[in-house]
XYZ file of C-alpha atoms in Angstrom:
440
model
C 0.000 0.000 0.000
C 2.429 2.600 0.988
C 4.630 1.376 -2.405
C 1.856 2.012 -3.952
C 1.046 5.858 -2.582
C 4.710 6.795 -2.760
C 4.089 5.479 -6.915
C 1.563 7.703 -7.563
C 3.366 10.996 -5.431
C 6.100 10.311 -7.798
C 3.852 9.833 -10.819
C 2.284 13.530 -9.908
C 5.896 14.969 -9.300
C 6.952 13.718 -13.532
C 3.258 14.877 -14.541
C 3.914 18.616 -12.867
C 7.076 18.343 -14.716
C 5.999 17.527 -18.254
C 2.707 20.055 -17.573
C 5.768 22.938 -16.999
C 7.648 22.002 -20.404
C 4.250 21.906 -22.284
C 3.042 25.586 -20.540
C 6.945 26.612 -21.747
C 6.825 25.335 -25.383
C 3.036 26.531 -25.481
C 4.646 30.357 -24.622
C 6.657 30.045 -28.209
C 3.327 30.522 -30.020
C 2.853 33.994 -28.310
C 6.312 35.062 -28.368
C 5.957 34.173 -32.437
C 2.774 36.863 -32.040
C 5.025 39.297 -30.409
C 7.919 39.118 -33.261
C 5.369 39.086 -36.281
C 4.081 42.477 -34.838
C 7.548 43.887 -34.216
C 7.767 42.763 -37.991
C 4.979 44.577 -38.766
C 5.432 47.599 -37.027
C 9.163 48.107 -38.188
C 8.157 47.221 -42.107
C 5.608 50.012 -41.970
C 8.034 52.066 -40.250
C 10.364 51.371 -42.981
C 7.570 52.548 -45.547
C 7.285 55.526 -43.849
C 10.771 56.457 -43.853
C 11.461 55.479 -47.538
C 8.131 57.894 -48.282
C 10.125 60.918 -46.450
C 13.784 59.853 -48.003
C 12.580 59.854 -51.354
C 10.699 63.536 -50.809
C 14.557 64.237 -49.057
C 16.271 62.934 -51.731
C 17.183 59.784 -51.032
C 20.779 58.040 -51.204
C 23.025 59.818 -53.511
C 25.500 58.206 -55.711
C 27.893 60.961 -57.888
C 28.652 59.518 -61.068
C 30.975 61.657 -63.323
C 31.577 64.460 -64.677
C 32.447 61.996 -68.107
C 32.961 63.726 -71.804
C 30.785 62.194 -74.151
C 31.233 61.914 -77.628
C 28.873 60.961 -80.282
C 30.533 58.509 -82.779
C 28.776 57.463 -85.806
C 29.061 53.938 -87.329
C 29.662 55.250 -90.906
C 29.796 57.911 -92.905
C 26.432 56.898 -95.145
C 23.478 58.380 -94.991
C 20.679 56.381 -92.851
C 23.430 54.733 -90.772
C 22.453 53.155 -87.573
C 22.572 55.384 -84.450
C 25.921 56.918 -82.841
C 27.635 54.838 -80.486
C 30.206 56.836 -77.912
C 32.996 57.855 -76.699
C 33.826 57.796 -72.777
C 35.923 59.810 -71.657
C 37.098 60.171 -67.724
C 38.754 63.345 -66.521
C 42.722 63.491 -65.979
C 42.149 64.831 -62.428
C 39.015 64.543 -59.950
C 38.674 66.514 -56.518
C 36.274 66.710 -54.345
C 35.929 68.328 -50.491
C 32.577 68.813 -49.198
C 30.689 69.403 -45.823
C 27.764 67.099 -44.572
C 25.458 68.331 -42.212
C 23.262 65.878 -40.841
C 19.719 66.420 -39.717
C 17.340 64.404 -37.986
C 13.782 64.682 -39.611
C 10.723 62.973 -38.114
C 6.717 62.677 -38.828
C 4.576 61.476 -36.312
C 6.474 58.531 -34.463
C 8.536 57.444 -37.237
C 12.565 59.662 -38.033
C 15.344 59.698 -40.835
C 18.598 60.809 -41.031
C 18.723 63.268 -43.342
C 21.778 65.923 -44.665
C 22.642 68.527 -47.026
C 25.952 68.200 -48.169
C 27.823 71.373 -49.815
C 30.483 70.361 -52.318
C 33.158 71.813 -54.102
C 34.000 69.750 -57.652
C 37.290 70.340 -59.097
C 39.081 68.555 -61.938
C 40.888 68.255 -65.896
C 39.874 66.363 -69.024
C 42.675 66.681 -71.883
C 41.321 66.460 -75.457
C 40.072 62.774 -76.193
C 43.529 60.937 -77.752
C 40.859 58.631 -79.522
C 43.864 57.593 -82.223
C 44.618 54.926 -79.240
C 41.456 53.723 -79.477
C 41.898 53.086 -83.627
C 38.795 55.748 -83.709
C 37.860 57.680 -87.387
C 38.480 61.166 -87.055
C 35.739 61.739 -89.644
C 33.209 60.111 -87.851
C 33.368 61.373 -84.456
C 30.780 63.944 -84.141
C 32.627 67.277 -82.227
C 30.538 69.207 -82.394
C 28.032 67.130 -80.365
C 30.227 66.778 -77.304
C 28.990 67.167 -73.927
C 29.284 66.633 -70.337
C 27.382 64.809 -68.682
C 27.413 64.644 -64.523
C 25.418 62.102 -62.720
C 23.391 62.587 -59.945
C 21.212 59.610 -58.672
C 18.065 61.806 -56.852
C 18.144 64.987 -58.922
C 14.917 66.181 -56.633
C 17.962 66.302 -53.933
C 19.971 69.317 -55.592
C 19.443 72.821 -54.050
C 21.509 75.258 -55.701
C 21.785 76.843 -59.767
C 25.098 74.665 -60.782
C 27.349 76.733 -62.460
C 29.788 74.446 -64.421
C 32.811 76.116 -65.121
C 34.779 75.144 -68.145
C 38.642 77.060 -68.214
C 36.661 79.753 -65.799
C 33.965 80.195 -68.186
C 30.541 79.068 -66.845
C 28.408 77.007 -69.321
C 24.637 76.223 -69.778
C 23.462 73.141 -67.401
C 20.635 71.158 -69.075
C 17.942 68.744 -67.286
C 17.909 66.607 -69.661
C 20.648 63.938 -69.869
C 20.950 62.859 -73.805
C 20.977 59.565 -74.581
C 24.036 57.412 -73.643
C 24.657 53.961 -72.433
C 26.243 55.405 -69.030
C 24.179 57.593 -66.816
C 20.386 58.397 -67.031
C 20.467 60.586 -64.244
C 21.714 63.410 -63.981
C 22.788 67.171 -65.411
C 24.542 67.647 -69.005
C 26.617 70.812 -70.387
C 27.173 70.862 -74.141
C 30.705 71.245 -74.673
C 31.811 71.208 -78.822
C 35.099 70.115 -79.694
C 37.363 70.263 -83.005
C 39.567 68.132 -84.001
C 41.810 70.918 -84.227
C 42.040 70.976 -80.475
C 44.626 67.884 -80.315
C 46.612 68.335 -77.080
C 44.128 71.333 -74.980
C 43.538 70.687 -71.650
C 39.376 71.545 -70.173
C 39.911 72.668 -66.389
C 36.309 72.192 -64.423
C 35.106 73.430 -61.488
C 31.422 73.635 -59.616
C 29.822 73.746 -56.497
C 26.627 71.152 -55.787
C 24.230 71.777 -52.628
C 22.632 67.981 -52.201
C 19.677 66.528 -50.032
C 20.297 63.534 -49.290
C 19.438 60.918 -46.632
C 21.405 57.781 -45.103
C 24.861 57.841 -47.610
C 26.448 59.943 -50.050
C 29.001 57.718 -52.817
C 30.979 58.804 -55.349
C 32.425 56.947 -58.611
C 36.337 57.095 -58.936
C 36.336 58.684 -62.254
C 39.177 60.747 -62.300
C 42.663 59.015 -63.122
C 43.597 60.296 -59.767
C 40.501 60.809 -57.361
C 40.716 62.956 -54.195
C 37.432 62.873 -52.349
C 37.594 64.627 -48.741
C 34.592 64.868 -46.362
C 34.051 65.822 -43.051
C 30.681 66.202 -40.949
C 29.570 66.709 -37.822
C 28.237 63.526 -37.255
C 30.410 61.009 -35.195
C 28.507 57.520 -35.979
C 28.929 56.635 -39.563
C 30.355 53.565 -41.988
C 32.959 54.055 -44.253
C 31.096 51.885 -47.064
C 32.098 51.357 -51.159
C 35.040 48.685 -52.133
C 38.011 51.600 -50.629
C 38.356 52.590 -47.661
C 39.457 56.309 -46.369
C 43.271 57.398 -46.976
C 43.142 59.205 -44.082
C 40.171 59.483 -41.471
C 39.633 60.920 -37.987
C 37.705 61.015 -35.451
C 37.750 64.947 -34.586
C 35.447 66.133 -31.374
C 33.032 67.217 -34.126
C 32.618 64.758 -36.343
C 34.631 62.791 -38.499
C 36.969 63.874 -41.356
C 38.270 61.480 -44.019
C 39.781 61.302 -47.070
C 40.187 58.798 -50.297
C 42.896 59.286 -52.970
C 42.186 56.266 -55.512
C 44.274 56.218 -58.871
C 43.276 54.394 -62.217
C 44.901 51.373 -61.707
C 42.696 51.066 -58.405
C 39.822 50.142 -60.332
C 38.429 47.660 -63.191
C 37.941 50.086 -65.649
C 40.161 52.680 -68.320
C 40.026 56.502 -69.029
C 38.562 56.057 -72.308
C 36.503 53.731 -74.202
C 33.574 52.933 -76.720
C 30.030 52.037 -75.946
C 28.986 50.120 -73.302
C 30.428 49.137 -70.221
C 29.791 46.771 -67.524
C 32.579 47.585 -65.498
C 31.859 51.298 -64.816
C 30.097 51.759 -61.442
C 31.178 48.610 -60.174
C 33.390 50.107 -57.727
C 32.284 53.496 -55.364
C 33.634 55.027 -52.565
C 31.755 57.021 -50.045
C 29.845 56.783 -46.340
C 26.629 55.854 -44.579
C 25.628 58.243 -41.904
C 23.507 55.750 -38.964
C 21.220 56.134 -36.658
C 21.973 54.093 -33.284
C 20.447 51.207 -33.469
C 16.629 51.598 -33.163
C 14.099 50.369 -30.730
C 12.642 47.586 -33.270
C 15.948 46.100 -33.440
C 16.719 46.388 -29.685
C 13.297 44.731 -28.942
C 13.586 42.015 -31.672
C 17.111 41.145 -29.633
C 15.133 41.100 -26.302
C 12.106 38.940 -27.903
C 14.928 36.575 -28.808
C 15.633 35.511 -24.914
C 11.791 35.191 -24.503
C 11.753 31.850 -23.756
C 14.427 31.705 -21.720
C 13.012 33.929 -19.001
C 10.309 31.713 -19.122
C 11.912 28.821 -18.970
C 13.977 30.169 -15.805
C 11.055 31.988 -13.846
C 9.224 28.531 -14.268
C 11.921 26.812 -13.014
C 12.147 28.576 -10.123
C 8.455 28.263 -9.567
C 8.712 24.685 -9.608
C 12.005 24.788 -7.340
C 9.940 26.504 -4.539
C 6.748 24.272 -5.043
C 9.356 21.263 -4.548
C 11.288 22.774 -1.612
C 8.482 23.935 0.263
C 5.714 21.723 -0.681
C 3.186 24.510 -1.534
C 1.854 23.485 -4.781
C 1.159 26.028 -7.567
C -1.868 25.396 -10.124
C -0.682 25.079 -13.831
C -3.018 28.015 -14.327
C -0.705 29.587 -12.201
C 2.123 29.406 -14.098
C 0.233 30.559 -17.902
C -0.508 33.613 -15.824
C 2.883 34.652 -14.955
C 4.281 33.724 -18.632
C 1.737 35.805 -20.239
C 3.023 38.719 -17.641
C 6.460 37.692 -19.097
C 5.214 37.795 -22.951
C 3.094 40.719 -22.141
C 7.076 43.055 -21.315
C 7.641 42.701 -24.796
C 4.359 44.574 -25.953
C 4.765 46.886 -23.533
C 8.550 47.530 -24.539
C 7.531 48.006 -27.855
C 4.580 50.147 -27.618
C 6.311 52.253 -25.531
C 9.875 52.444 -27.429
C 7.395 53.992 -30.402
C 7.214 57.336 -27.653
C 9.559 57.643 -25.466
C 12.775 55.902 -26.696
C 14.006 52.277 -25.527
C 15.699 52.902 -22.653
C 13.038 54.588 -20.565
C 10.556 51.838 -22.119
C 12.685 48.912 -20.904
C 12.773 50.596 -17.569
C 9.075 51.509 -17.129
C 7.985 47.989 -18.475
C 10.872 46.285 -16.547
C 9.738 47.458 -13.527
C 5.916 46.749 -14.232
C 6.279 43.373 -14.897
C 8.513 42.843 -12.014
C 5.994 44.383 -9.737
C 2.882 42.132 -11.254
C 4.874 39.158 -10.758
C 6.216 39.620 -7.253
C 3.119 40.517 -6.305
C 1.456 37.799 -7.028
C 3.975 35.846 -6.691
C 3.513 37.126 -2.600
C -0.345 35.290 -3.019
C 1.178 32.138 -4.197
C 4.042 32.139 -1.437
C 2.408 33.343 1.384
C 6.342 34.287 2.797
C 7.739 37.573 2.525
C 11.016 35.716 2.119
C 10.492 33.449 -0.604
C 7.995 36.323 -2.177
C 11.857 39.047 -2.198
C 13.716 36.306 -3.398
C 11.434 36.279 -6.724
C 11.685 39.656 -7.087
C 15.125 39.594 -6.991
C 15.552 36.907 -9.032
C 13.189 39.042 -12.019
C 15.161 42.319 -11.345
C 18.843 40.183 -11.900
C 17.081 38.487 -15.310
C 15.829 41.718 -16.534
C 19.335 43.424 -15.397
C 21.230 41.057 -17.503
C 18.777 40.946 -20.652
C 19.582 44.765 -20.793
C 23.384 44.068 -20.711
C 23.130 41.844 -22.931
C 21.196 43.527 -25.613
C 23.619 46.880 -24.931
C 26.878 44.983 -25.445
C 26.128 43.742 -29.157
C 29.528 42.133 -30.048
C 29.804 40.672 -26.668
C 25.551 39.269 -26.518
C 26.514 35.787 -27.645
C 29.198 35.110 -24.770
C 27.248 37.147 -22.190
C 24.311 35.334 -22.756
C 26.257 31.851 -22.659
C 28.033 32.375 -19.692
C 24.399 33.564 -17.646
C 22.793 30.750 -18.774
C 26.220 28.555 -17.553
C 25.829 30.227 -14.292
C 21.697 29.774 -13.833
C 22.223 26.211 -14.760
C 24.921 25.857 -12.481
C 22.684 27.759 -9.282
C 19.636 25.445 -9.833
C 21.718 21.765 -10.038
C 23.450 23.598 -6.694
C 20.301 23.993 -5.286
C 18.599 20.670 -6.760
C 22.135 18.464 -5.714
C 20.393 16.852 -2.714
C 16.953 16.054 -3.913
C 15.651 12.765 -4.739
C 13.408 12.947 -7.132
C 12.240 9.115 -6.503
C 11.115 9.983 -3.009
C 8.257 11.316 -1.322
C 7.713 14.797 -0.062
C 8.383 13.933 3.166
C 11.820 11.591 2.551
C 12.533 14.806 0.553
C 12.682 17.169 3.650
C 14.306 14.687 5.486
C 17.305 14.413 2.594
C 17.798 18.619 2.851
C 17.917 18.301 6.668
């Protein structure tokens, strides 16, 4: 008979245990809830931002400026269309000044700037006898310029383009070509006659722009410096920055690329794949944002629950007051219920304060209750310390983002370690009462 009781005590013990892992898995189909609506929210918050970027001006990516020349494919009449002549300038420099500007609308805010830029540079008359080019077919008189600019709604100043300090008509409208569609042209007629003359540019661009600003390598020597008064950006494009610091303002850098740093050659005909493959240029970021930091948190989810249920069930086993399953869905929705409140709160009043305010809510709830469960003041502190370490740690961990993965491992090392500690002297075979008498 008493075989028989102690067989079904222990029976109870392994169902409590296998109701706790169901309640925990169970928890994974709100938690999924919870990160399809951070989804959600941060897709339409992406929407929103593209919407404003694109009335901004968007990314900018400076192609040029490139000397075009119209080449015919024969001297008959009818002939098929022109193809062209690219040609890159001798010498390419660049300095400008980004100021950055944080733009919002309702909850959602870009990173804007307006960047002020001083263009500099050479072409030397086209030697297109290297390229086994017909004098008599190259169209000089239909030469142009023609400078690239990715978001045109972006510029806000009258270009003046400068040609040997005389400033030239700009025109909207790029002419056909199989390089930029983009952009600005200036016509600029040549004559064969001008074998060996040298075209000095120069022009100053005021561009919107929002997240980066990149530039093409054109010139057979490139100097691109920048500076702005924004401290967190990435140096992005296939080279990095000559020279770069970190001054108290900002950052300053510079690039200084040269023709054989890149795929392409100063001069060719028709099309080619190779030009814009390589940029150079930066991204200006915003820290990382509260859907991010949330989606992070979300990710430990189940181990809080996991670990607040385990220390449920350690008390219930220690001191034999038995908690209801019911009991423990009600404290893991409390525990799913931080991350709607972190996000829904992040939306207003930035992450920090919302991990603290919904921290501290939850951690309240639960202790509290927990205190009806309990019924001891001791055992009622001990949970709320417990929830105030967990929540302690999950914001480490989610603030030290290179360091998360070994952080996390080495707290859930040391929780494991704590509970078999704690656990080392119980026999889970035995009866509640051989179980006291094994702690004594």
């Amino acid at each position: 008979m008493e075989t028989t009781k102690n067989f079904f005590k222990n029976q109870a013990l392994t169902t409590k245990i296998v109701i706790v892992v169901i309640l925990t898995l169970l928890m994974l189909i709100p938690i999924g809830m919870v990160r399809s609506l951070i989804t959600e929210r941060e897709d339409n918050k992406v929407a929103e931002q593209t919407e404003m970027s694109d009335r901004w001006g968007g990314r900018q990516l400076l192609t040029g400026p490139v000397l075009v020349l119209p080449y015919k494919q024969s001297l008959a009449v009818g002939s098929a269309a022109p193809s062209f002549v690219y040609c890159l300038p001798e010498e390419y420099n660049v300095t400008g000044d980004i100021k950055p500007e944080e733009r919002t609308r309702g909850i959602q805010k870009i990173l804007s700037y307006q960047s002020t830029m001083h263009f500099e540079g050479k072409f030397i008359f086209p030697d297109y006898k290297s390229l086994d080019l017909n004098e008599a077919l190259i169209q000089w008189d239909e030469a142009y310029i023609v400078m690239g600019i990715s978001n045109l709604q972006g510029v806000k100043n009258k270009i003046m383009f400068n040609i040997n300090g005389h400033p030239q008509e700009i025109l909207a409208n790029v002419a056909d070509n199989d390089l930029i569609r983009s952009g600005v042209m200036i016509r600029m007629p040549l004559a064969a006659a001008d074998m060996g003359k040298s075209y000095n540019f120069d022009f100053d661009l005021v561009l919107n722009g929002t997240d980066g600003l990149h530039f093409l390598p054109v010139g057979k020597q490139t100097n691109v410096h920048l500076n702005s008064t924004w401290k967190s950006v990435a140096y992005t494009g296939d080279y990095v920055p000559t020279e770069k610091a970190d001054v108290k303002e900002g950052i300053d850098a510079q690039w200084n690329i040269f023709d054989y740093n890149r795929s392409y050659t100063q001069m060719w005909v028709g099309k080619n794949d190779s030009f814009g493959s390589t940029k150079l240029g930066l991204d200006l970021l915003l820290p990382i944002d509260h859907y991010q930091k949330t989606m992070r948190a979300v990710k430990y989810a189940i181990m809080f629950i996991a670990l607040t249920f385990l220390v449920f069930f350690m008390v219930e086993i220690l001191s034999k007051k038995r908690i209801h399953p019911v009991q423990y869905l009600l404290v893991s929705f409390a525990l799913v219920l931080f991350y709607s409140l972190l996000l829904a709160l992040s939306e207003h009043i930035g992450f920090d304060w919302s991990y603290l305010v919904s921290a501290l809510a939850i951690v309240m709830l639960i202790t509290a209750y927990s205190h009806s469960i309990f019924k001891s003041r001791k055992q009622t502190l001990f949970m709320g310390l417990f929830l105030s370490a967990l929540y302690i740690f999950l914001y480490v961990v989610i603030q030290l983002e290179d360091m998360a993965l070994l952080l996390g491992s080495i707290g859930l090392f040391v929780a494991l370690a704590i509970v078999m500690f704690v656990s080392r002297n119980i026999n889970w075979y035995k009866d509640d009462e051989r179980i006291d008498k094994s702690l004594d």
